[in-house]
Each structure stands twice: as structure tokens, then as C-alpha cells.
mmCIF file of C-alpha atoms in Angstrom:
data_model
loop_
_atom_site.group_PDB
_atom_site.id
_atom_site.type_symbol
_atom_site.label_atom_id
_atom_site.label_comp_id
_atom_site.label_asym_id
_atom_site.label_seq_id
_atom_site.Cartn_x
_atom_site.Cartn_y
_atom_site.Cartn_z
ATOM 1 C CA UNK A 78 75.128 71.873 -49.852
ATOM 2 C CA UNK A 79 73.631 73.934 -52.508
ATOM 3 C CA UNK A 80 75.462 76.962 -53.676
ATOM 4 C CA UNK A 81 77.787 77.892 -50.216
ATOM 5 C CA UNK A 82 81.335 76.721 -49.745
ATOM 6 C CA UNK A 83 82.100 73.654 -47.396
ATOM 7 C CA UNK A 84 85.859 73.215 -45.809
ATOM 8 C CA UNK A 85 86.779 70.004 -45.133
ATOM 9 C CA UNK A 86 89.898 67.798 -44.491
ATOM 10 C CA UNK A 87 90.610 64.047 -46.352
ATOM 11 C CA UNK A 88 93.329 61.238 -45.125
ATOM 12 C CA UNK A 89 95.828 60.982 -47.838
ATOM 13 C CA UNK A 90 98.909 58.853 -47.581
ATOM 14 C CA UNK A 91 99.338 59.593 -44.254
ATOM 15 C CA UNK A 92 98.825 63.345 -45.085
ATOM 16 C CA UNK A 93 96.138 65.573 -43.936
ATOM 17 C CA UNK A 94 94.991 67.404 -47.405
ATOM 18 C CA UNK A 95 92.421 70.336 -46.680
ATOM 19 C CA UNK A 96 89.955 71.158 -49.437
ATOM 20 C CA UNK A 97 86.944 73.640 -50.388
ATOM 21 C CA UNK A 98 83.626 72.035 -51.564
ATOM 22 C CA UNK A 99 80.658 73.218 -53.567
ATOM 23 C CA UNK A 100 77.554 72.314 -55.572
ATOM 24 C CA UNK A 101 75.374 68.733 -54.749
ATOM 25 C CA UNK A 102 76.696 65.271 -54.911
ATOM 26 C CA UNK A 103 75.969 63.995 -58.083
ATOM 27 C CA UNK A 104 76.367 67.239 -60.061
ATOM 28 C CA UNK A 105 78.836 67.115 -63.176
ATOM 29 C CA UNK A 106 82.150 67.534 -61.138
ATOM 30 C CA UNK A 107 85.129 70.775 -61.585
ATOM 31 C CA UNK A 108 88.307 70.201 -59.633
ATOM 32 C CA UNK A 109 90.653 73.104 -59.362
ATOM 33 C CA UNK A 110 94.185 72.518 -58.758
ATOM 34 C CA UNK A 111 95.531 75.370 -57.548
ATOM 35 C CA UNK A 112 98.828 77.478 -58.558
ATOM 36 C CA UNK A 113 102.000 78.842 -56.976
ATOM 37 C CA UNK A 114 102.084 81.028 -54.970
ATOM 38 C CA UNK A 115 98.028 80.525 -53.696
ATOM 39 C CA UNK A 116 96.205 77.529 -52.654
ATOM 40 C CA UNK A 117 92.575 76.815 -53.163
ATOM 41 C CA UNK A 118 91.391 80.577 -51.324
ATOM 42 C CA UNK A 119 92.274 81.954 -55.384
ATOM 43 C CA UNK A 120 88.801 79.767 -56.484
ATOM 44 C CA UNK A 121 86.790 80.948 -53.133
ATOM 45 C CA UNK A 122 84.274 82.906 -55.702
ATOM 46 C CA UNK A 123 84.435 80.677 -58.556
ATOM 47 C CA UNK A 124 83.150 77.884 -56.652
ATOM 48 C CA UNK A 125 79.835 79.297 -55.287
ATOM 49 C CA UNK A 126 79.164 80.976 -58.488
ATOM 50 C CA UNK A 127 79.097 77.784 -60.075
ATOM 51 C CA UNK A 128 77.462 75.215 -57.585
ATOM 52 C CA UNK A 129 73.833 75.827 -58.285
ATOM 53 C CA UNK A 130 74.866 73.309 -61.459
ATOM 54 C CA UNK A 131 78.019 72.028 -61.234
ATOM 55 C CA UNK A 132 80.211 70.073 -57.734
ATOM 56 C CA UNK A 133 83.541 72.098 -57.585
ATOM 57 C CA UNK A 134 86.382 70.890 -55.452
ATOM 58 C CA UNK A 135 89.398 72.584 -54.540
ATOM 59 C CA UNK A 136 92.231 71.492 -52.478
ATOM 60 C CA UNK A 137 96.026 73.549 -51.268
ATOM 61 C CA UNK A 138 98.883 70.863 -52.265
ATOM 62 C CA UNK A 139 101.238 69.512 -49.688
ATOM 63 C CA UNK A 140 103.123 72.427 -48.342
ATOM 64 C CA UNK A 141 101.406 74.691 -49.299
ATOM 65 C CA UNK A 142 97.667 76.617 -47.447
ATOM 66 C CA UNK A 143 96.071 74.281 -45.014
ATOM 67 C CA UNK A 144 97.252 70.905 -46.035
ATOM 68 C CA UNK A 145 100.099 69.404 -44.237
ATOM 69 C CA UNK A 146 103.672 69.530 -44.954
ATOM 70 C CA UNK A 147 105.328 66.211 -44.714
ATOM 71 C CA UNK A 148 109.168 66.232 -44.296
ATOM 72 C CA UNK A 149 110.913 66.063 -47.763
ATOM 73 C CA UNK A 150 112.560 62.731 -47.104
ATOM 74 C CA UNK A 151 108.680 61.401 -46.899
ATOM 75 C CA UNK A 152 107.348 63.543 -49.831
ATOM 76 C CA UNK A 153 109.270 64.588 -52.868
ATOM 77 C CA UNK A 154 107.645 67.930 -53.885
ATOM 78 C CA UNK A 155 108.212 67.418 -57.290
ATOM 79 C CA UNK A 156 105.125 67.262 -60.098
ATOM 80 C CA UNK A 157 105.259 63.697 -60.527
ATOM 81 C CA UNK A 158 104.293 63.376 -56.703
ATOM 82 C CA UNK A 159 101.951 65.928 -56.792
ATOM 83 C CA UNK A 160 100.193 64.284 -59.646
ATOM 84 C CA UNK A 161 99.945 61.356 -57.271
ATOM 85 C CA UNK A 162 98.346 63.587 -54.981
ATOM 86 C CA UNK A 163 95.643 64.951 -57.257
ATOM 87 C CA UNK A 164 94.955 61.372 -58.095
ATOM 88 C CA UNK A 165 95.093 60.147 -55.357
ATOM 89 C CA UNK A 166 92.379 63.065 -53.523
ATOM 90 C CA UNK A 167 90.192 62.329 -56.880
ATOM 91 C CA UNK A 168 90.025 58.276 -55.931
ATOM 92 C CA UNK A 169 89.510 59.369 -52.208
ATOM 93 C CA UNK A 170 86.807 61.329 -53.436
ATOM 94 C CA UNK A 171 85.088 58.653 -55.605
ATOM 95 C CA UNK A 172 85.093 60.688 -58.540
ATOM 96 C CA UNK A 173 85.157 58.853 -61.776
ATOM 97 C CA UNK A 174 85.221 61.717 -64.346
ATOM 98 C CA UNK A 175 85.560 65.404 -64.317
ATOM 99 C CA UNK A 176 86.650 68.319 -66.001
ATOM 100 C CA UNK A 177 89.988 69.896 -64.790
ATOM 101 C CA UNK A 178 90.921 73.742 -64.269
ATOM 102 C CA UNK A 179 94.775 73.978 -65.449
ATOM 103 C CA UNK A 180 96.628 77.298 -63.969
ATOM 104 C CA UNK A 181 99.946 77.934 -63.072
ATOM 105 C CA UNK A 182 101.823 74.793 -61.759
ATOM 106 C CA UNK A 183 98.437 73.276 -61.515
ATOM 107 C CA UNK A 184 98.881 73.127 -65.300
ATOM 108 C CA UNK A 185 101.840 70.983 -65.119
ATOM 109 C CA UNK A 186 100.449 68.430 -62.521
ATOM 110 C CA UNK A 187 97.108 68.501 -64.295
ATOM 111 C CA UNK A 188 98.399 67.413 -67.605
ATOM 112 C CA UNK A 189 100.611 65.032 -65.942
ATOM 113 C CA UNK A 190 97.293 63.272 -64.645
ATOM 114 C CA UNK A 191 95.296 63.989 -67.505
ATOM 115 C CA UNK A 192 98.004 61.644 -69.409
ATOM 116 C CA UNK A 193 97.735 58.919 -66.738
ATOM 117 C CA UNK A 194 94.241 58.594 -66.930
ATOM 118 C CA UNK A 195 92.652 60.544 -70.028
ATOM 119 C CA UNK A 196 89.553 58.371 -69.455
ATOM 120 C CA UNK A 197 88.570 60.707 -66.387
ATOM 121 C CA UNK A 198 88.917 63.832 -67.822
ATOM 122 C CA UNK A 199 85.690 65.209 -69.447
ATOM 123 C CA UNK A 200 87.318 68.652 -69.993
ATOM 124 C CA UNK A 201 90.255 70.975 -69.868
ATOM 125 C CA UNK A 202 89.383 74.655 -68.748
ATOM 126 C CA UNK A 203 93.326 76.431 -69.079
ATOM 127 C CA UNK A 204 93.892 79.418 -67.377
ATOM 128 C CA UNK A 205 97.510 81.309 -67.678
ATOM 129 C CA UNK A 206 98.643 77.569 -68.094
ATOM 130 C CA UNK A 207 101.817 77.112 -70.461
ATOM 131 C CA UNK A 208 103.187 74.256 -72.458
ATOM 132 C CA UNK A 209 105.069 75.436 -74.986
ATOM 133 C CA UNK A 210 108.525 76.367 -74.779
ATOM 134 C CA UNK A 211 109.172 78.495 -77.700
ATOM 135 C CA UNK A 212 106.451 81.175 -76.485
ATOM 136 C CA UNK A 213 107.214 81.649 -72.671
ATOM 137 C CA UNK A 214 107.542 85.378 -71.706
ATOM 138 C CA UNK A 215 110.363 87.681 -70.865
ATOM 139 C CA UNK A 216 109.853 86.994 -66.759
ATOM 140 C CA UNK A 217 111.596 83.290 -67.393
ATOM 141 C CA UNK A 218 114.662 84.972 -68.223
ATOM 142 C CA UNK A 219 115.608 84.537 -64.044
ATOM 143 C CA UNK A 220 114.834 81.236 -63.916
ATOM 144 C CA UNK A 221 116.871 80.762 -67.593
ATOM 145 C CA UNK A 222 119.556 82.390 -66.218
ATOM 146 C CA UNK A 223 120.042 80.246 -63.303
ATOM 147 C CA UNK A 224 119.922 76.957 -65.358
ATOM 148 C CA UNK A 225 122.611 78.665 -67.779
ATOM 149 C CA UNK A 226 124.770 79.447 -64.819
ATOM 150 C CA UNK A 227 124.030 77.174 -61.551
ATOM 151 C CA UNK A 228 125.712 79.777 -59.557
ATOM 152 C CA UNK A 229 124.871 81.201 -55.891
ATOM 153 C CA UNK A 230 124.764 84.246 -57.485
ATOM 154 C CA UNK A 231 122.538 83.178 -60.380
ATOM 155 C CA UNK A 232 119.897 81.536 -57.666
ATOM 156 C CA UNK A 233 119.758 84.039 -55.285
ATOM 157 C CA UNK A 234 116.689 86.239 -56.817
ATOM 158 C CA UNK A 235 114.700 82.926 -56.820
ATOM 159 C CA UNK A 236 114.805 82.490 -53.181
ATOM 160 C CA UNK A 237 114.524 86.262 -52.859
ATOM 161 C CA UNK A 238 111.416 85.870 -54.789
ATOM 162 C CA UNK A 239 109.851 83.720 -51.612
ATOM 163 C CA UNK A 240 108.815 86.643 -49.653
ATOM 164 C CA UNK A 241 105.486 88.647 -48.732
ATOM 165 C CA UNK A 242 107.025 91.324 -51.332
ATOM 166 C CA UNK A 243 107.749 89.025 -53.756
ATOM 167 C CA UNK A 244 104.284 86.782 -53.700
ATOM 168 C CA UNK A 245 102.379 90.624 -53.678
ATOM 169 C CA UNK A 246 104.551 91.160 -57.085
ATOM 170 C CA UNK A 247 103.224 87.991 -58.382
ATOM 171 C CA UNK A 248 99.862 89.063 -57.873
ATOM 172 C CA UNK A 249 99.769 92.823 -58.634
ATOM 173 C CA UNK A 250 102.907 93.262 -60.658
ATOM 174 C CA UNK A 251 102.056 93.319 -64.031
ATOM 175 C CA UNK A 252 98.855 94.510 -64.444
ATOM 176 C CA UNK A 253 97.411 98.260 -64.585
ATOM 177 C CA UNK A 254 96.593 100.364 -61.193
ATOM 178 C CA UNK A 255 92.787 99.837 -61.683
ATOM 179 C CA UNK A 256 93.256 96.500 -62.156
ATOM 180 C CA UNK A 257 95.446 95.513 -59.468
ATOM 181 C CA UNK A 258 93.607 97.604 -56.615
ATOM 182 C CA UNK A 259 90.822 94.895 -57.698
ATOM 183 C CA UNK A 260 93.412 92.449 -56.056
ATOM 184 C CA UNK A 261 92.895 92.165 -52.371
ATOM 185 C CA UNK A 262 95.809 91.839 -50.089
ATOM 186 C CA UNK A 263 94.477 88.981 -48.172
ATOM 187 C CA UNK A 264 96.083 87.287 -51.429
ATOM 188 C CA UNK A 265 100.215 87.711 -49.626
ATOM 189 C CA UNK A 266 99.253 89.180 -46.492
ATOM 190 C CA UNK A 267 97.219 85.844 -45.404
ATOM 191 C CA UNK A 268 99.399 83.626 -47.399
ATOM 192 C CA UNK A 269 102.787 84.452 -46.413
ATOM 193 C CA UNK A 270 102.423 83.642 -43.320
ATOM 194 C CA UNK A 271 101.079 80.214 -43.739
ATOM 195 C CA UNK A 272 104.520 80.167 -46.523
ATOM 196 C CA UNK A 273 106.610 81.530 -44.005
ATOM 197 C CA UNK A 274 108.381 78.617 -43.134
ATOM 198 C CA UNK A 275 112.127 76.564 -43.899
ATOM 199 C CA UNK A 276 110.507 73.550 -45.753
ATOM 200 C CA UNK A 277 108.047 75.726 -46.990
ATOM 201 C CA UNK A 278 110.056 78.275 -49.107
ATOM 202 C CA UNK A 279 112.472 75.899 -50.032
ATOM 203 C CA UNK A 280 109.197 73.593 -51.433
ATOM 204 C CA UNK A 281 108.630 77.254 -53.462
ATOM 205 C CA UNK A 282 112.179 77.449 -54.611
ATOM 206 C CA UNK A 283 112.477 73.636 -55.376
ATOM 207 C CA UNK A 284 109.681 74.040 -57.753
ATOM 208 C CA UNK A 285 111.233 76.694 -59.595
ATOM 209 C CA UNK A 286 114.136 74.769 -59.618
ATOM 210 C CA UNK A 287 112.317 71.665 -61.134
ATOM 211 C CA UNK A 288 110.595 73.556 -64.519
ATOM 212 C CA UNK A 289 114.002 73.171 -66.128
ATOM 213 C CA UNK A 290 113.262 69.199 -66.033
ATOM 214 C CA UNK A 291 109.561 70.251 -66.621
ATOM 215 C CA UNK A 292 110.135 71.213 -69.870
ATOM 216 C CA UNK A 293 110.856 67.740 -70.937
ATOM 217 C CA UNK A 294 107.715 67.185 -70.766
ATOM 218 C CA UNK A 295 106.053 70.206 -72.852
ATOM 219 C CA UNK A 296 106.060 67.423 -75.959
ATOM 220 C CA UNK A 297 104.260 64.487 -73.791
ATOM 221 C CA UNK A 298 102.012 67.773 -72.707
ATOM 222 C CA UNK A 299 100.901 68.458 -76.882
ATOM 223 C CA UNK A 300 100.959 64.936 -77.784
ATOM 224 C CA UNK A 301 97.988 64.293 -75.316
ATOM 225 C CA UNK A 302 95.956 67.207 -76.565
ATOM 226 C CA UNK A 303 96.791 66.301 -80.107
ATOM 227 C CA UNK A 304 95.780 62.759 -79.250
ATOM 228 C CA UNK A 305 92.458 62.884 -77.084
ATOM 229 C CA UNK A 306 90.997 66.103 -78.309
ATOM 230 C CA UNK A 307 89.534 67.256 -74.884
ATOM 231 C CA UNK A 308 86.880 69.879 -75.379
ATOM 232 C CA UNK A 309 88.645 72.725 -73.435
ATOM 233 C CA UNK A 310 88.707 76.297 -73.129
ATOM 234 C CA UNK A 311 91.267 79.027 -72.779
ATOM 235 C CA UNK A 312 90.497 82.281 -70.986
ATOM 236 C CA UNK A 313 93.483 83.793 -70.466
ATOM 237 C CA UNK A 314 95.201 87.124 -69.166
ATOM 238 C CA UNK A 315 97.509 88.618 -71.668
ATOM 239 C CA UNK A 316 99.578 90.678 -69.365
ATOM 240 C CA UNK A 317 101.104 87.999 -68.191
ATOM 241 C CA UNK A 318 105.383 88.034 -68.133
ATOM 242 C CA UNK A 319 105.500 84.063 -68.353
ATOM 243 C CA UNK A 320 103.109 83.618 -70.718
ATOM 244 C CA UNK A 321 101.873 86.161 -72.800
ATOM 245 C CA UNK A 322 99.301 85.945 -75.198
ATOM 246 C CA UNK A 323 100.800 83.926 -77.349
ATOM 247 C CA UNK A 324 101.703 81.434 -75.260
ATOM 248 C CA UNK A 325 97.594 81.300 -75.059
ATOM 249 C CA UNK A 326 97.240 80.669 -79.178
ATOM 250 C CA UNK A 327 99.596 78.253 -79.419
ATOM 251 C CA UNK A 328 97.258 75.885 -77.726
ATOM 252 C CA UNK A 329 95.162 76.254 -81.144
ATOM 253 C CA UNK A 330 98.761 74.336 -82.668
ATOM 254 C CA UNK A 331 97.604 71.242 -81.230
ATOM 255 C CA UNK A 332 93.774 71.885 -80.137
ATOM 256 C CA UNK A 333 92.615 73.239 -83.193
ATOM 257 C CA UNK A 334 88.932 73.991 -81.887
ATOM 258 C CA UNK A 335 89.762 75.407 -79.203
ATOM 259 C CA UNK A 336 87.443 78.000 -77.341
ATOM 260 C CA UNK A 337 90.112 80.613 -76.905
ATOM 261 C CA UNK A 338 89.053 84.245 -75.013
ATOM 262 C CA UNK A 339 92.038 86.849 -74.460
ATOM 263 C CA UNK A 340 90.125 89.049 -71.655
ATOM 264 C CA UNK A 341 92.016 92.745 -72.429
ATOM 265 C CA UNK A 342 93.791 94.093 -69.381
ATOM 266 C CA UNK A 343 93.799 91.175 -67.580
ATOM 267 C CA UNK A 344 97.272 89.305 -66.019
ATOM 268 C CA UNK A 345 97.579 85.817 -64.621
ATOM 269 C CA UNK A 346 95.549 86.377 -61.972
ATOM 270 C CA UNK A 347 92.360 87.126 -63.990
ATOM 271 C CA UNK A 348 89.634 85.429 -61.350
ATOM 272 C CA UNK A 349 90.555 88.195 -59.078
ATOM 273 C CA UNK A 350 90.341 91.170 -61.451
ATOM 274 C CA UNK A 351 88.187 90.193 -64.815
ATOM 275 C CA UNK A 352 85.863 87.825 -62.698
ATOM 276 C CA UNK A 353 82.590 89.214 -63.918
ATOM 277 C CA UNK A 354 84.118 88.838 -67.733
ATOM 278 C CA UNK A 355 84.966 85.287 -67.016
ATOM 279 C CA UNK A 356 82.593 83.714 -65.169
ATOM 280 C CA UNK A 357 79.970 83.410 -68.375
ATOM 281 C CA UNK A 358 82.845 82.164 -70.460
ATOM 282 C CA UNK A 359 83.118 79.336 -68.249
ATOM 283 C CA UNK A 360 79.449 78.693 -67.854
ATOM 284 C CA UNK A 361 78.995 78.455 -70.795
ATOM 285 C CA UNK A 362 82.039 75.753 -71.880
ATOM 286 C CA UNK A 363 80.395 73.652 -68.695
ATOM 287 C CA UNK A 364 76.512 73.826 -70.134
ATOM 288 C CA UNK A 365 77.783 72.797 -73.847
ATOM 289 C CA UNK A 366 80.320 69.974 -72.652
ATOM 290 C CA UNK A 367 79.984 68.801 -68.762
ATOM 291 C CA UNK A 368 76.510 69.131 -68.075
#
């Protein structure tokens, strides 16, 4: 395997986990947790446009894309198990050190497994990925509400927000018409339906549940940067409701090296629309510190 993608399936805990492979055994290795509400399809051109240098793996969570979704009372859908998950596919793997793509809710669980084992991680590429509490956006003001006020009232728009129209807002909703027509609809119209399930959506609204507790652990989160320096980079899309662009520079509070790149126009979803601005950003980071 050279520079085309590979889908396979892995054994996990009794779990079937499915997961997209490029690049040569041996290679420096990427793995790209994935965030909500995708699964591994949101690196499907990241992957080959790395491989001729670098193995890239990419895998869809319990519950969510291709990989199975156990019954709650056997998995607990919660970032501490998914953690387990992602190191648990990383042992399965053999893979003794790589660097780690944090996005979304894949920011989180990465951090929670770059604390458990900082001796694996080579480096931190953060996209749209945020950690501090004091610079989240205007779109948390929902999910605020709701842990103000745990009313039926106060969580309906987060289970209304489990829906084909509200994954295409998540996607296309913030950023400018020429921008989001770069989006393609396979993106909700492909996922939902894989989504479109009881355990499912109420995995989706658990999670958004669950980032009240998260925030507990923004601290743990800095400490470990502050502590272990990781080379890393930020690219990150600025028109972004959760996390603006300052929730990007604040990762220069505790990394103060940082390689930080703001790509104009771009929203959370930045692979699909500022690709071509990206993609030597991150080539670059990888030649200089995983090579």
C-alpha cells in the first residue's frame, strides 16, 4: 500500500472497530481520531495525500460510521472509554509512537490518551480542538443553558440537534456560500443514515451531555502541554461558533512555540473547504518533527 486508501476491520474488546489505512508499514505513523458528528470518511483526502511519506490510520468510534455499536450497559460512551478505545486500536495495531490529529471530540479523547501515555505521542496536530473554558464561542450557550437549567425544555434543542438538518448545520452553517458549496452532502446525507438509530442519537446526545463533566478536565488538558512540550501545530478555522479564533491562541498560553495558522474564511470543518491551504501546513510540521 503506497499512496491509496485500505478499509479494514480490527477485533476490539469484543467490538468490531472499522478503520481507513494509508502509507507503508514502517513509515512515521498519523492517527486521526475523528469528531462528532463524522467518522473517519472527514480524513478520506488527507490520508492519501500524505501516504507517499507518512502511515495514516483512521478509525469511526463505537457508535458511530462503520464500527459496531455495543449496547450501553456493555460500553459506556463516555471519553474515558473511548480513550480506552483509541488505546486500545493503537496496541492492536502495534504502534509504539505516533503523532495524533486532535479535532472536535477527538480532542478530548486524544488528550485524555496523550496524558496516559505521553511517551507515545511524537506530536500534536490540533484542529478546531478546544481546551480552554474561558474562550469557547457563543454556539455553547445551548449546551450552557441546559446545565444551568436541567429542564425538558432546556434539553430539547440538543436532541433536536441529532437530525440530517441538524448534522448539515454543523457542517455548512457557519461558514460563507462559497465556502460551504465546497462541502459535499455526502457529509449528512451518507451519515445520517448510518446515525439514524435509538442508541445511536442518544450516544450523540449523551456526549453533549457529558462536556459539562469534560470541562473538569480542561486544567489536566494544559498541565500536559505545559509539562511535555509536544511539538504541535494549530491550523484552525476561525469561523467557528464553539471555538473561535481565540480559542486557537490560547493554546500559545501553555505551548508557547506553537506553530499556529488561522486559515481566513475557514469554519471547523476546514479539510473540506481550505484543503489545498492546509495540506502544506501539515507537511511541513510532519517533515520538521515526525519524519
Amino acid at each position: 500500500m503506497a499512496s491509496g486508501l485500505a478499509h479494514r476491520r480490527l477485533a476490539l474488546n469484543g467490538m468490531s472497530i472499522f478503520y481507513r489505512e494509508a502509507g507503508r508499514a514502517g513509515a512515521p505513523v498519523l492517527l486521526l481520531p475523528h469528531g462528532y458528528p463524522c467518522s473517519s470518511f472527514q480524513f478520506r483526502r488527507l490520508m492519501p495525500a500524505l501516504a507517499d511519506r507518512w502511515r495514516t490510520i483512521a478509525f469511526d468510534w463505537p457508535g458511530f460510521g462503520y464500527s459496531d455499536t455495543p449496547d450501553p450497559s456493555e460500553f459506556d460512551y463516555d471519553f474515558d472509554a473511548y480513550a480506552d478505545v483509541l488505546a486500545g486500536l493503537a496496541d492492536a495495531l502495534g504502534l509504539g509512537r505516533y503523532a495524533l490529529w486532535l479535532h472536535d471530540y477527538g480532542s478530548q479523547i486524544g488528550l485524555r490518551h496523550a496524558i496516559a501515555h505521553p511517551e507515545r505521542i511524537a506530536a500534536l496536530i490540533i484542529q478546531n480542538g478546544d481546551i480552554y473554558e474561558d474562550v469557547l464561542g457563543p454556539k455553547y450557550a445551548t449546551i450552557k443553558a441546559w446545565w444551568a437549567d436541567k429542564t425538558p425544555a432546556r434539553h430539547r434543542p440538543l436532541e433536536e440537534a441529532v437530525s440530517e438538518d441538524g448534522f448539515r448545520a454543523e457542517f455548512v452553517g457557519e461558514v460563507a456560500d462559497d465556502d460551504a458549496a465546497r462541502v459535499p452532502p455526502d457529509l449528512w446525507k451518507l451519515h445520517w443514515p448510518l446515525m439514524d438509530t435509538p442508541v445511536r442519537r442518544q450516544v450523540c446526545v449523551g456526549l453533549m451531555e457529558k462536556l459539562e463533566e469534560n470541562l473538569g478536565w480542561f486544567a489536566r488538558y494544559q498541565a500536559y502541554l505545559r509539562e511535555h512540550r509536544p511539538p504541535t501545530l494549530v491550523v484552525w478555522g476561525p469561523e467557528d461558533g464553539y471555538m473561535p479564533a481565540e480559542s486557537a491562541r490560547a493554546y500559545r498560553r501553555d505551548l508557547p512555540d506553537v506553530d499556529l495558522h488561522l486559515l481566513d474564511g475557514a469554519g471547523h470543518w476546514l479539510l473540506e473547504t481550505h484543503f489545498d491551504e492546509a495540506l502544506p501546513l501539515v507537511r511541513a510540521f510532519l517533515a520538521r518533527v515526525h519524519a
